[in-house]
Amino acid sequence: MVLRLALLALGVLELLRPRKVVDFWMGLATTDGGEINLRPWVYSAARVEGALLVLWVLRRSRSGE
């Protein structure tokens, strides 16, 4: 249940603020602290991922699993 709530929160954040979420994770993943240029489609992919997470959580909660 806690995992589903965490995934739901992450999905909503990715839908509403994909740039902040991606930039946060990229900041954790890199070590040099330099400028990182991401392709523009990365933020769209994050938004799609957020939508899929939200849909998955909602389907799982409706099926009672």
CSV table of C-alpha atoms in Angstrom, one decimal:
chain,number,residue,atom,x,y,z
A,1,MET,CA,0.0,0.0,0.0
A,2,VAL,CA,2.8,2.4,0.9
A,3,LEU,CA,4.6,1.6,-2.4
A,4,ARG,CA,1.5,2.4,-4.4
A,5,LEU,CA,1.1,5.7,-2.6
A,6,ALA,CA,4.7,6.6,-3.3
A,7,LEU,CA,4.3,5.6,-7.0
A,8,LEU,CA,1.1,7.6,-7.2
A,9,ALA,CA,2.9,10.7,-5.7
A,10,LEU,CA,5.8,10.3,-8.1
A,11,GLY,CA,3.5,9.8,-11.1
A,12,VAL,CA,1.5,13.0,-10.2
A,13,LEU,CA,4.7,14.9,-9.7
A,14,GLU,CA,6.0,13.7,-13.1
A,15,LEU,CA,2.8,14.8,-14.7
A,16,LEU,CA,2.7,18.2,-13.2
A,17,ARG,CA,6.5,19.0,-12.9
A,18,PRO,CA,8.5,16.7,-15.2
A,19,ARG,CA,11.4,19.1,-15.4
A,20,LYS,CA,11.9,19.4,-11.7
A,21,VAL,CA,11.7,15.6,-11.2
A,22,VAL,CA,14.1,14.8,-14.0
A,23,ASP,CA,16.5,17.5,-12.9
A,24,PHE,CA,16.4,16.2,-9.3
A,25,TRP,CA,17.3,12.6,-10.4
A,26,MET,CA,19.9,13.8,-12.8
A,27,GLY,CA,21.5,15.8,-10.0
A,28,LEU,CA,21.7,12.7,-7.9
A,29,ALA,CA,23.0,10.5,-10.8
A,30,THR,CA,25.9,12.8,-11.8
A,31,THR,CA,29.1,13.5,-9.9
A,32,ASP,CA,30.9,16.3,-11.6
A,33,GLY,CA,28.3,19.0,-11.0
A,34,GLY,CA,28.8,20.4,-14.5
A,35,GLU,CA,26.2,21.5,-16.9
A,36,ILE,CA,24.1,18.6,-18.3
A,37,ASN,CA,22.1,19.1,-21.4
A,38,LEU,CA,19.2,16.7,-21.9
A,39,ARG,CA,17.3,16.3,-25.0
A,40,PRO,CA,13.8,17.9,-25.0
A,41,TRP,CA,12.0,14.6,-25.3
A,42,VAL,CA,13.3,13.5,-21.9
A,43,TYR,CA,10.7,15.7,-20.2
A,44,SER,CA,7.9,14.4,-22.4
A,45,ALA,CA,9.0,10.8,-21.6
A,46,ALA,CA,8.9,11.6,-17.9
A,47,ARG,CA,5.4,12.9,-18.3
A,48,VAL,CA,4.3,9.8,-20.1
A,49,GLU,CA,5.9,7.7,-17.3
A,50,GLY,CA,4.0,9.7,-14.7
A,51,ALA,CA,0.7,9.1,-16.6
A,52,LEU,CA,1.5,5.3,-16.8
A,53,LEU,CA,2.3,5.2,-13.1
A,54,VAL,CA,-0.9,6.9,-12.1
A,55,LEU,CA,-3.0,4.7,-14.4
A,56,TRP,CA,-1.3,1.5,-13.0
A,57,VAL,CA,-1.9,2.5,-9.4
A,58,LEU,CA,-5.5,3.4,-10.1
A,59,ARG,CA,-6.1,0.1,-11.9
A,60,ARG,CA,-4.5,-1.9,-9.2
A,61,SER,CA,-6.5,-0.2,-6.5
A,62,ARG,CA,-9.8,-0.7,-8.3
A,63,SER,CA,-9.1,-4.4,-8.9
A,64,GLY,CA,-8.6,-4.9,-5.1
A,65,GLU,CA,-5.1,-6.3,-5.4
